[in-house]
PDB file of C-alpha atoms and ligand atoms in Angstrom:
ATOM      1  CA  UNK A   1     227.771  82.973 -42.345  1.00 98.00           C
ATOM      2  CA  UNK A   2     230.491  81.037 -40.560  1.00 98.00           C
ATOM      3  CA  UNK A   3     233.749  82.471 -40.539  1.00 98.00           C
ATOM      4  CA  UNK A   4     236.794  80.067 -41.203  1.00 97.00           C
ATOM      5  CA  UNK A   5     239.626  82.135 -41.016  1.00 94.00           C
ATOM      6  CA  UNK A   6     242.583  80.418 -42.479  1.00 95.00           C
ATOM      7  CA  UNK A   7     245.395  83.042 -41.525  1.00 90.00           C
ATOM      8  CA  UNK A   8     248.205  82.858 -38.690  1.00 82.00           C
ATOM      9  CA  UNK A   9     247.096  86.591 -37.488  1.00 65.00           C
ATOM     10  CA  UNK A  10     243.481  87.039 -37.274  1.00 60.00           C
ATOM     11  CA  UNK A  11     242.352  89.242 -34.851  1.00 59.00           C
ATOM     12  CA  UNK A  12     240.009  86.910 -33.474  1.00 61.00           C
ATOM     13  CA  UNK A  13     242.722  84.405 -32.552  1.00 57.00           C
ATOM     14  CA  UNK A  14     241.157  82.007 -34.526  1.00 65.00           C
ATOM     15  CA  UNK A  15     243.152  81.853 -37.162  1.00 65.00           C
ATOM     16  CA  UNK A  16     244.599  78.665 -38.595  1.00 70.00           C
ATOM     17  CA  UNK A  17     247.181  79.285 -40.936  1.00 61.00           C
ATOM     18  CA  UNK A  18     248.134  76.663 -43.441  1.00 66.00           C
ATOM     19  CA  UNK A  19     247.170  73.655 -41.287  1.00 83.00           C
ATOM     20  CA  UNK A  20     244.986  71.875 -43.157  1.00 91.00           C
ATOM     21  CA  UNK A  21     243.751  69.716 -40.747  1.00 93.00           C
ATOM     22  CA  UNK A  22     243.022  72.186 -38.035  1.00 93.00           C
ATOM     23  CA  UNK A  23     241.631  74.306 -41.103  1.00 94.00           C
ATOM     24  CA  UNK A  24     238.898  71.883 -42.163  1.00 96.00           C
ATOM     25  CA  UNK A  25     238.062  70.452 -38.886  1.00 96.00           C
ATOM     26  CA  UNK A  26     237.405  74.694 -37.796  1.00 96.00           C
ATOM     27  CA  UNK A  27     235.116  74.629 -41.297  1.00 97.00           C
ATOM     28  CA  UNK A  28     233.758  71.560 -40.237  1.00 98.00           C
ATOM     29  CA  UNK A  29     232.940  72.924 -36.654  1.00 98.00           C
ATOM     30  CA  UNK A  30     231.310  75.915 -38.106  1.00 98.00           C
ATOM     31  CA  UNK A  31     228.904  73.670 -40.472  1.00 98.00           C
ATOM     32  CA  UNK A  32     227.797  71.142 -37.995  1.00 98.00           C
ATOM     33  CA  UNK A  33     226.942  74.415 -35.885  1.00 98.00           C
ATOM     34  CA  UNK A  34     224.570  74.992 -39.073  1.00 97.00           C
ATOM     35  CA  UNK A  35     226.336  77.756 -40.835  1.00 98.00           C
ATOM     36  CA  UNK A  36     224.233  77.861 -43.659  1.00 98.00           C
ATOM     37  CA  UNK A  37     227.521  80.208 -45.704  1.00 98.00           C
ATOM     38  CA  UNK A  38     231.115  78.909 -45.206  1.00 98.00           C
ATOM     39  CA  UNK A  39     233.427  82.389 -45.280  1.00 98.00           C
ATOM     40  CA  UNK A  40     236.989  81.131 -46.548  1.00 98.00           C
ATOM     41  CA  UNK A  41     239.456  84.402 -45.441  1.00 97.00           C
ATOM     42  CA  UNK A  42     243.164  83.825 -46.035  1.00 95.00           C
ATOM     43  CA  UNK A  43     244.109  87.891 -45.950  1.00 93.00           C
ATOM     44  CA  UNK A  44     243.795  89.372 -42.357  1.00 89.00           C
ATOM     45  CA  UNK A  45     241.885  92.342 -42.594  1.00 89.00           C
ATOM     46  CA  UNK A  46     242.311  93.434 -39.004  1.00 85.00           C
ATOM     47  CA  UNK A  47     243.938  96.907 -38.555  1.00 85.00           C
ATOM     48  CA  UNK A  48     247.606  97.467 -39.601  1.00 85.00           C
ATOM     49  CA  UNK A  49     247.774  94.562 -41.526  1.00 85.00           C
ATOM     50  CA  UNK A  50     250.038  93.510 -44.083  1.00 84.00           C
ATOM     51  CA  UNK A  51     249.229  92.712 -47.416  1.00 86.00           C
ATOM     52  CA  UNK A  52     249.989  88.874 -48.438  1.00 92.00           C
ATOM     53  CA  UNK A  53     251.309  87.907 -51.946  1.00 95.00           C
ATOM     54  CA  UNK A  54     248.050  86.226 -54.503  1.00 97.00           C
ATOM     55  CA  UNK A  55     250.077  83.296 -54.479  1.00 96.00           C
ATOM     56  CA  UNK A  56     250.065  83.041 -50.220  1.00 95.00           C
ATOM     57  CA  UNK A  57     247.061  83.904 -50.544  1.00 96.00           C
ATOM     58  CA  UNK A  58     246.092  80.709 -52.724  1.00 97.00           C
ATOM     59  CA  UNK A  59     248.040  78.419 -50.962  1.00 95.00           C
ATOM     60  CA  UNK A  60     246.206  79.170 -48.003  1.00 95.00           C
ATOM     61  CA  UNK A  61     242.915  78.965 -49.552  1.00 97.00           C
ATOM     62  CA  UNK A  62     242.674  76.309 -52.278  1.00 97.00           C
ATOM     63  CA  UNK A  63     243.424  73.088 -50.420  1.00 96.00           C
ATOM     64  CA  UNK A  64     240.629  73.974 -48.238  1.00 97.00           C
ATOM     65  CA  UNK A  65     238.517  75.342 -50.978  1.00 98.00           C
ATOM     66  CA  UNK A  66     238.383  71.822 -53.054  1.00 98.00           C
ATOM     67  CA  UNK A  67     237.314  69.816 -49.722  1.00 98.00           C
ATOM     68  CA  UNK A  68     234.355  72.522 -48.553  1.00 98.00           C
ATOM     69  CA  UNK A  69     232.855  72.885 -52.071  1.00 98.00           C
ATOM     70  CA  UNK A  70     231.347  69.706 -51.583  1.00 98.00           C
ATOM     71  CA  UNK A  71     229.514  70.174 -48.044  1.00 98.00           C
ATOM     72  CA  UNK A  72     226.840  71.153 -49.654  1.00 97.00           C
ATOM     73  CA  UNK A  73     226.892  74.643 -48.399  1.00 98.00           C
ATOM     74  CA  UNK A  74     227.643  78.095 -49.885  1.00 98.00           C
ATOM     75  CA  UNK A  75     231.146  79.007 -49.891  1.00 98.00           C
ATOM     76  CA  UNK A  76     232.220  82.594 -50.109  1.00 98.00           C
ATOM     77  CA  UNK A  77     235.862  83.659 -50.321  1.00 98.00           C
ATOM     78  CA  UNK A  78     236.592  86.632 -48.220  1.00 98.00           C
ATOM     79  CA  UNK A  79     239.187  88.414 -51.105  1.00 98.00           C
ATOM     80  CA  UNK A  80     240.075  91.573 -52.881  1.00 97.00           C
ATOM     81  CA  UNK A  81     242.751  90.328 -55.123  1.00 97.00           C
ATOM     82  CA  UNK A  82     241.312  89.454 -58.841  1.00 98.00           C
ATOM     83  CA  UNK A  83     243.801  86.921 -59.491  1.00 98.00           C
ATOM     84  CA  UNK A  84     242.219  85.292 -56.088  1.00 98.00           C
ATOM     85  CA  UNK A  85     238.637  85.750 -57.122  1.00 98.00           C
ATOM     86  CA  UNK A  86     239.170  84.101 -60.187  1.00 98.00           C
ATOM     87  CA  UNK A  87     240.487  81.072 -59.300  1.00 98.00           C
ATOM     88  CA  UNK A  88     238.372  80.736 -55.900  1.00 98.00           C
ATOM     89  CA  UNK A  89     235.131  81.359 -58.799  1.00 98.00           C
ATOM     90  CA  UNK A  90     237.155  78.215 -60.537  1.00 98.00           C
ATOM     91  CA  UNK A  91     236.946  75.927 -57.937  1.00 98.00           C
ATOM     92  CA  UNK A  92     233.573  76.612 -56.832  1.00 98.00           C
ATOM     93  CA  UNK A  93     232.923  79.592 -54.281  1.00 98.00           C
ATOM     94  CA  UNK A  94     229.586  81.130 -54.685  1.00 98.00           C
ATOM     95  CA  UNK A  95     230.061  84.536 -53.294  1.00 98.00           C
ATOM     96  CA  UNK A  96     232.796  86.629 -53.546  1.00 98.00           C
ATOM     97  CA  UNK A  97     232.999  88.903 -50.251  1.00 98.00           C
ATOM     98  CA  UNK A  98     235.214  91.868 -50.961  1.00 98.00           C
ATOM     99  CA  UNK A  99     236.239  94.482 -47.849  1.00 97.00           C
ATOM    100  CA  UNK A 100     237.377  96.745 -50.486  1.00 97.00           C
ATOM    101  CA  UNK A 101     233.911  96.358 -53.180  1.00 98.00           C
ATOM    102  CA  UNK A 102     235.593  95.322 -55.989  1.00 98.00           C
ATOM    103  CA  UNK A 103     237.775  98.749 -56.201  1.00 98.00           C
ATOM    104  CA  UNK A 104     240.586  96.795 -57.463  1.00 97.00           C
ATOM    105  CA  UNK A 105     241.568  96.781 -61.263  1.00 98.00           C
ATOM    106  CA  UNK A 106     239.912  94.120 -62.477  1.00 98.00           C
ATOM    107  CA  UNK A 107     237.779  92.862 -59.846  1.00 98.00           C
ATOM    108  CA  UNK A 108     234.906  93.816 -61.149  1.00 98.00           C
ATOM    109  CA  UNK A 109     235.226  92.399 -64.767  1.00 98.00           C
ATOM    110  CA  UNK A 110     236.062  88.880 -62.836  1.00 98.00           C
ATOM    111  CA  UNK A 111     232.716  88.660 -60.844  1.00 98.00           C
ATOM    112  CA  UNK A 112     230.961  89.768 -63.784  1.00 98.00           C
ATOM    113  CA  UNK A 113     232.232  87.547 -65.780  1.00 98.00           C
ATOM    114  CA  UNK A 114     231.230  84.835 -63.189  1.00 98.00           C
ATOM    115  CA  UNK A 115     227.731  83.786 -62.459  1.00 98.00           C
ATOM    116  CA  UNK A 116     228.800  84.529 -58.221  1.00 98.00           C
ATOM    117  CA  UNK A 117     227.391  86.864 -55.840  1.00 98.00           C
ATOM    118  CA  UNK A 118     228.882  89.157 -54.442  1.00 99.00           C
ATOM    119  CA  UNK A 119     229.442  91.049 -51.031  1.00 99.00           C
ATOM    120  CA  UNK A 120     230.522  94.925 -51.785  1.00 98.00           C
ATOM    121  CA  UNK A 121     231.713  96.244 -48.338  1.00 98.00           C
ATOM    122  CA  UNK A 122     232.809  99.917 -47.056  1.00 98.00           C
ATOM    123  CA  UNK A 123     235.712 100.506 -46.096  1.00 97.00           C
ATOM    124  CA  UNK A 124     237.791 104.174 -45.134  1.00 96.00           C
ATOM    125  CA  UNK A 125     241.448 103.837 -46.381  1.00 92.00           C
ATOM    126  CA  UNK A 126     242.853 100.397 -46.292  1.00 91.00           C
ATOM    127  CA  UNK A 127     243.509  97.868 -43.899  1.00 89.00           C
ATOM    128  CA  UNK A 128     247.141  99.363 -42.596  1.00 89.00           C
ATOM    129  CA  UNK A 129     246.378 102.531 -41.929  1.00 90.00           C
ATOM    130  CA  UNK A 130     242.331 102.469 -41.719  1.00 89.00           C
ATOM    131  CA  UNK A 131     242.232 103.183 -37.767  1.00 89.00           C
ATOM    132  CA  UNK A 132     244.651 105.975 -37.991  1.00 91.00           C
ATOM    133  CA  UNK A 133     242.303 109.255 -38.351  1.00 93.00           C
ATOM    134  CA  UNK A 134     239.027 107.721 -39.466  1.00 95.00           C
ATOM    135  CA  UNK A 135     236.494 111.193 -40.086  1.00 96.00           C
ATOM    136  CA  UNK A 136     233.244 111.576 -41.649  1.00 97.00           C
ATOM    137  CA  UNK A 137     230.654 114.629 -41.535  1.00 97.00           C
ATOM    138  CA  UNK A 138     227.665 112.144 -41.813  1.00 98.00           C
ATOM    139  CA  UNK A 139     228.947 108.586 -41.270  1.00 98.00           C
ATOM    140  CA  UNK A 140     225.441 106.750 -42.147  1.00 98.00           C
ATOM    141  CA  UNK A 141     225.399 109.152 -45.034  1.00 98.00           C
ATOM    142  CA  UNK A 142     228.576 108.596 -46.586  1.00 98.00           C
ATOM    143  CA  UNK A 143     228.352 105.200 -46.494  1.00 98.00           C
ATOM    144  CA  UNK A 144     225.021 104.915 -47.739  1.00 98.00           C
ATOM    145  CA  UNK A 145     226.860 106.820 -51.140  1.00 98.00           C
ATOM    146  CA  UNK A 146     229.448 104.825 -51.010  1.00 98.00           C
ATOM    147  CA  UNK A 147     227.371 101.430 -51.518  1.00 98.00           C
ATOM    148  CA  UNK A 148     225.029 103.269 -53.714  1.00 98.00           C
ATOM    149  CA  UNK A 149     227.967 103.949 -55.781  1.00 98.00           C
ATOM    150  CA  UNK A 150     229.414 100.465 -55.733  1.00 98.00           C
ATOM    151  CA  UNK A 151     225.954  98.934 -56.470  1.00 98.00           C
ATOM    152  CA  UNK A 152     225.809 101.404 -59.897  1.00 98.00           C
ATOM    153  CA  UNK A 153     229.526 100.030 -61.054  1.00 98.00           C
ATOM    154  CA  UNK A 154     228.778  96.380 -60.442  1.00 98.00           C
ATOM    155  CA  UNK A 155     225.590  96.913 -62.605  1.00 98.00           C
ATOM    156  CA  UNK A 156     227.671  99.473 -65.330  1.00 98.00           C
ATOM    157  CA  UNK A 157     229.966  96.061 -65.715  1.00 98.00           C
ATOM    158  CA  UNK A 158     227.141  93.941 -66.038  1.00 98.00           C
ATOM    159  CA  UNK A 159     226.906  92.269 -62.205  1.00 98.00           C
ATOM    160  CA  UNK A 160     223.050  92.304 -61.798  1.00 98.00           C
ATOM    161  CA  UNK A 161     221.433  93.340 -58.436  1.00 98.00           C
ATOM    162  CA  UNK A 162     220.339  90.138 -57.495  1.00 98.00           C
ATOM    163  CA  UNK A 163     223.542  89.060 -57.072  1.00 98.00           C
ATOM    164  CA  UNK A 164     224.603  92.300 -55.047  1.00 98.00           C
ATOM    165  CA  UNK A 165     225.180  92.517 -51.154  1.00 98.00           C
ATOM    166  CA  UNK A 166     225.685  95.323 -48.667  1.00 99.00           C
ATOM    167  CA  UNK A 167     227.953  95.550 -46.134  1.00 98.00           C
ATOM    168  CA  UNK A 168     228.713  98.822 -43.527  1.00 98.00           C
ATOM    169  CA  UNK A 169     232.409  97.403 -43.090  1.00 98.00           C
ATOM    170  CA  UNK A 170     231.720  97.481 -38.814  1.00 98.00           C
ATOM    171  CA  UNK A 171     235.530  98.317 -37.794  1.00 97.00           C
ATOM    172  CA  UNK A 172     236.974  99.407 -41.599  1.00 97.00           C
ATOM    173  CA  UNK A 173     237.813 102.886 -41.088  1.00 97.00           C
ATOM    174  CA  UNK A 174     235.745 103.750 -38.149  1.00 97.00           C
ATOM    175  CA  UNK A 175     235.727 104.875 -34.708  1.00 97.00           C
ATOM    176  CA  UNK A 176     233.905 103.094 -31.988  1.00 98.00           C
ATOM    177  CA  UNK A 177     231.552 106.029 -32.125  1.00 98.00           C
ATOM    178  CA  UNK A 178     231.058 105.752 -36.411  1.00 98.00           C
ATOM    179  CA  UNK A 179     230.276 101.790 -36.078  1.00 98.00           C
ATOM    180  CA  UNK A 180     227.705 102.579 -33.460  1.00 98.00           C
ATOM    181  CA  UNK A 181     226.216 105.219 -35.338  1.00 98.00           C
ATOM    182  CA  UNK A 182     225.837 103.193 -38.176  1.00 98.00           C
ATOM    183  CA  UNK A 183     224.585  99.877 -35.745  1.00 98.00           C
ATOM    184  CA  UNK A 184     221.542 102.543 -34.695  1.00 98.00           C
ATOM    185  CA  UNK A 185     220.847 103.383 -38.352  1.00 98.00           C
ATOM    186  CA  UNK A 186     221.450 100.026 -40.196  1.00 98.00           C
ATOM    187  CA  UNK A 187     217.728 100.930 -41.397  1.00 97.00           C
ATOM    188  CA  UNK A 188     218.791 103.184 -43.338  1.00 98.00           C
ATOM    189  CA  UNK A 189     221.187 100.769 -45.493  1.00 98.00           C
ATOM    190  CA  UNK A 190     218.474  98.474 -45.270  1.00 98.00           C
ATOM    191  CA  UNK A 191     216.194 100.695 -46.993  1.00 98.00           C
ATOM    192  CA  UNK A 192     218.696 100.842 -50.293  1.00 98.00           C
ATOM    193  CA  UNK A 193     216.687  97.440 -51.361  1.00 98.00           C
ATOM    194  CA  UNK A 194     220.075  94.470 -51.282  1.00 98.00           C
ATOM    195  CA  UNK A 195     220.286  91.990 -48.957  1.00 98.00           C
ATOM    196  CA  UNK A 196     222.479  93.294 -45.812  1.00 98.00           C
ATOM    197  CA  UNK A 197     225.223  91.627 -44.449  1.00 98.00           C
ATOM    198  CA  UNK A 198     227.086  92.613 -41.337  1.00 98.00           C
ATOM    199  CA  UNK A 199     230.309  91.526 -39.564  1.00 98.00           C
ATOM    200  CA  UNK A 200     230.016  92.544 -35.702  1.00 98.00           C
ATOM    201  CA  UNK A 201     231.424  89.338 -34.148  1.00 98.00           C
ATOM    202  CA  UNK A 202     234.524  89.703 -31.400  1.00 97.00           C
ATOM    203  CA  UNK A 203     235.148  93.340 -32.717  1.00 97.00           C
ATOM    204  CA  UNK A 204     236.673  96.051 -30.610  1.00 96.00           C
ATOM    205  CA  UNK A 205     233.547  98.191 -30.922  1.00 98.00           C
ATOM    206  CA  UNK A 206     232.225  95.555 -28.529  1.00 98.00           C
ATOM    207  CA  UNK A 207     235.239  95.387 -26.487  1.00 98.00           C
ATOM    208  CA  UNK A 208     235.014  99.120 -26.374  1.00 98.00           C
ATOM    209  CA  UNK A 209     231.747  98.810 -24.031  1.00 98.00           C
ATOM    210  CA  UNK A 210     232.438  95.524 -22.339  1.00 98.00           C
ATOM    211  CA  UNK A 211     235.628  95.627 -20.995  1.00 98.00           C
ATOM    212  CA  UNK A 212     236.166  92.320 -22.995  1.00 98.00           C
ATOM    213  CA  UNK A 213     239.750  92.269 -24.664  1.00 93.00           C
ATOM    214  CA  UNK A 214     240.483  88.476 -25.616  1.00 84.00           C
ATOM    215  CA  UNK A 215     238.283  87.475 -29.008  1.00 90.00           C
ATOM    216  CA  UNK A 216     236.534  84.486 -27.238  1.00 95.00           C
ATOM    217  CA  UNK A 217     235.020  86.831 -24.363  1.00 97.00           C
ATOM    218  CA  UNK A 218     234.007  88.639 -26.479  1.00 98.00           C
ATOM    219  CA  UNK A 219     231.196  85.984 -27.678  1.00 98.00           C
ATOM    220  CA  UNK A 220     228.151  87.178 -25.698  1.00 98.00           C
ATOM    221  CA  UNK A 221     228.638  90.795 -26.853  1.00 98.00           C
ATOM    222  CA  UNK A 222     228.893  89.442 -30.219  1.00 98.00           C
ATOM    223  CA  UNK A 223     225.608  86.955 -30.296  1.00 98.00           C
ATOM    224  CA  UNK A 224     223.371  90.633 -29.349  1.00 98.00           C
ATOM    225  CA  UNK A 225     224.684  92.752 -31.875  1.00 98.00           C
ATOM    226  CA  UNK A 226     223.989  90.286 -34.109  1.00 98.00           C
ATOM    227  CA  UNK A 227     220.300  89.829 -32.833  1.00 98.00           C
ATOM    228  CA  UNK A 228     220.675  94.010 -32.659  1.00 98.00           C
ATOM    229  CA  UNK A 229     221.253  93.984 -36.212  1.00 98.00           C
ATOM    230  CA  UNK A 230     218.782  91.619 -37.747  1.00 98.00           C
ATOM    231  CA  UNK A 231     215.737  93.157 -35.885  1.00 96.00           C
ATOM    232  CA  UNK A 232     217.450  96.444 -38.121  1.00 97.00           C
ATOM    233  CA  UNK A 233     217.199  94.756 -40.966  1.00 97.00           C
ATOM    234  CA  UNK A 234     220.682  92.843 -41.547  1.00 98.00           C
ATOM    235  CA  UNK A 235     220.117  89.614 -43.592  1.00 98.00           C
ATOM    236  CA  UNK A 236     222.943  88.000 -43.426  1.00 98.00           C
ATOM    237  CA  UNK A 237     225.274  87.442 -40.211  1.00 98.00           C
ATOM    238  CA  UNK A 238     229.547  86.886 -40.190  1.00 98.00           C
ATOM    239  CA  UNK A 239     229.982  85.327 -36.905  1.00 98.00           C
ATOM    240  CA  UNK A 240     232.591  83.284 -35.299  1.00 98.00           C
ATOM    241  CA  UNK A 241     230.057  81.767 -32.934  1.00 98.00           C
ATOM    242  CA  UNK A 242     227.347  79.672 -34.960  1.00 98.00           C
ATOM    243  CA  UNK A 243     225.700  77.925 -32.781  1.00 98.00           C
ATOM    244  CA  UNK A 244     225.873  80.478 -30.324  1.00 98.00           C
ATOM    245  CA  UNK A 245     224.216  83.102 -32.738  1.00 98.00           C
ATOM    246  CA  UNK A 246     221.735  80.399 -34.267  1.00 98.00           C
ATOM    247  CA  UNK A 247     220.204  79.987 -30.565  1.00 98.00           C
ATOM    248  CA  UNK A 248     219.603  83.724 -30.735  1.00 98.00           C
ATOM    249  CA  UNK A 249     217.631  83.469 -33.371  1.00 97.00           C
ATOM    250  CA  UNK A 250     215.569  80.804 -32.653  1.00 97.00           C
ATOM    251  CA  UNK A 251     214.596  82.994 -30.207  1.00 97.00           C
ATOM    252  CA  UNK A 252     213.872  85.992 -32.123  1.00 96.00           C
ATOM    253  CA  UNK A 253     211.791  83.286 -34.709  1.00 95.00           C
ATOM    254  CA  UNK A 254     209.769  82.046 -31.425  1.00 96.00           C
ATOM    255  CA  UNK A 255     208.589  85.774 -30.912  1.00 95.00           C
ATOM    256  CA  UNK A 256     208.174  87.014 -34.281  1.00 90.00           C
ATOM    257  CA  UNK A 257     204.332  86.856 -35.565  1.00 82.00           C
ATOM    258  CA  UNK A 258     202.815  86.806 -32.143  1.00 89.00           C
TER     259      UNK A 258
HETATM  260  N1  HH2 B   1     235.281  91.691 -41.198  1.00 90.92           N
HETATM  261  C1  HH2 B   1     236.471  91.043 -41.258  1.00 90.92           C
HETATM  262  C2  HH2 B   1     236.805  90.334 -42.406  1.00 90.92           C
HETATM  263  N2  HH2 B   1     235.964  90.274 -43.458  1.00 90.92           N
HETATM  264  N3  HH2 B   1     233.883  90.805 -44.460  1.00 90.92           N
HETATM  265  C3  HH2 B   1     232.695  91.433 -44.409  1.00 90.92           C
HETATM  266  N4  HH2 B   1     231.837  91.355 -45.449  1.00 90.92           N
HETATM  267  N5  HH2 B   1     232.326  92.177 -43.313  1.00 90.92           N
HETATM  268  C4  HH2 B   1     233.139  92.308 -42.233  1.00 90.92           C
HETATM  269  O1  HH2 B   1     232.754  93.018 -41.272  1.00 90.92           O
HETATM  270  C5  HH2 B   1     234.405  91.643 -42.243  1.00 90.92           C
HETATM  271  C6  HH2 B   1     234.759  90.887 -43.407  1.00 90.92           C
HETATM  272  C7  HH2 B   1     237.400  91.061 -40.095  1.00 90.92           C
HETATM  273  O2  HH2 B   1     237.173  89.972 -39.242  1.00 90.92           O
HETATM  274  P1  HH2 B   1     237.984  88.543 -39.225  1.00 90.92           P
HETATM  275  O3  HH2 B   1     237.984  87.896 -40.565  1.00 90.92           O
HETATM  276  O4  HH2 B   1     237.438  87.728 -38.137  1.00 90.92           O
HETATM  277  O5  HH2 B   1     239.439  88.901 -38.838  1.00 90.92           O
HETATM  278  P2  HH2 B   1     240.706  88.967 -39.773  1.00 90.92           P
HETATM  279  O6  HH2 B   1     240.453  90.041 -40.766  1.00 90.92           O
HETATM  280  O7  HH2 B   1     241.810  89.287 -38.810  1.00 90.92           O
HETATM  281  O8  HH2 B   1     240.882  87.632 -40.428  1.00 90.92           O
END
């Protein structure tokens, strides 16, 4: 999964905004480099940020939206706003990848009344405050629950399993010593049965243990944990760094069977 962040303040300093050039030559980029998923985000998620208004949000995302949907790849709109998952459904996104699991009123009658997937991720608090006291007794525990939990309201509103994804939420209400904890024991998320998807790339966790502060540095770090986390059992990668990651694998794909 490619990421194609279309806000002025991601953390990764990738960010576009609402250039629409820069915005589908980045999305452009990211599919030649053989994402086989597209991730549209137009809501930073990064710690202590802001909200943005549906109709921001929208502006951002639909103009780039109605060119993608045609690339003949997956798009997934990273969103937890209903108002935004209905109209991203509209025009043709496939997955709908929510950092808060469809908590929001209404989110999950949308998806369900959708034929999309969807990504339900974990998250501790919300995106403002999330890295302020983050605490768990049993980190791989409670978010096991959590997901387990999220998994039995999708299906309660009628979003069948098969379109159902898991995500840890690496960095949403953790510590550097919670995501790590969780990296070691992504087996054990793996075990609940839905297709895993994790979001490792440029994050401070990996900063934390390289000395790497600026996003792009952080690329090496990024490319193992994602290698890391698909020999535990992650399915699905959200990387800035496509081609980058997609050597990795080959590798991994060279040694596997022998
Ligand atoms: N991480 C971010 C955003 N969306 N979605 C999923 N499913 N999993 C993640 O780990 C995840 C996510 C944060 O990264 P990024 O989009 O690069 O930064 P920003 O939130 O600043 O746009």
């Amino acid at each position: 999964m490619g990421i194609v962040n279309l806000t002025p303040d991601s953390f990764s300093g990738d960010g576009v905004g609402k250039d629409l050039t820069r915005a589908l030559a980045h999305a452009e980029a990211q599919r030649e480099a053989g994402a086989d998923i597209l991730d549209l985000g137009a809501e930073s998620t990064r710690p202590g940020a802001e909200p943005v208004p549906a109709q921001e949000e929208l502006a951002r995302l639909l103009p780039v939206l109605r060119v993608v949907r045609d690339w003949g790849v997956p798009v997934s709109v990273d969103t937890s706003k209903p108002e935004v998952m209905l109209a991203a459904i509209a025009e043709g996104a496939a997955l709908i990848n929510d950092v808060a699991a469809l908590r929001q009123p209404g989110a999950l009658e949308t998806v369900a009344a959708s034929d999309a997937g969807v990504c339900l991720m974990h998250m501790q608090g919300e995106p403002r405050t999330m890295q302020h006291h983050p605490h768990y007794e049993d980190v791989v525990a409670e978010v096991r629950d959590f997901l387990i939990g999220r998994v039995a309201a999708c299906e309660a509103a009628g979003i069948p399993r098969e379109r159902i994804c898991l995500d840890p939420g690496f960095g949403f209400g953790k510590t550097v010593e919670h995501n790590y904890t969780l990296l070691a024991h992504l087996d054990a998320l793996a075990a609940l049965g839905l297709p895993l998807l994790v979001g490792l790339s440029r994050k401070s966790m990996l900063g934390a243990v390289t000395g790497r502060e600026n996003g792009a540095a952080r690329m090496p770090a990024s490319v193992a944990a994602a290698l890391l986390a698909v020999q535990k059992g992650a399915r699905i990668v959200r990387v800035h760094d496509v081609a980058a990651t997609k050597d990795a694998f080959a590798v991994l794909a060279a040694l596997e069977g022998r």
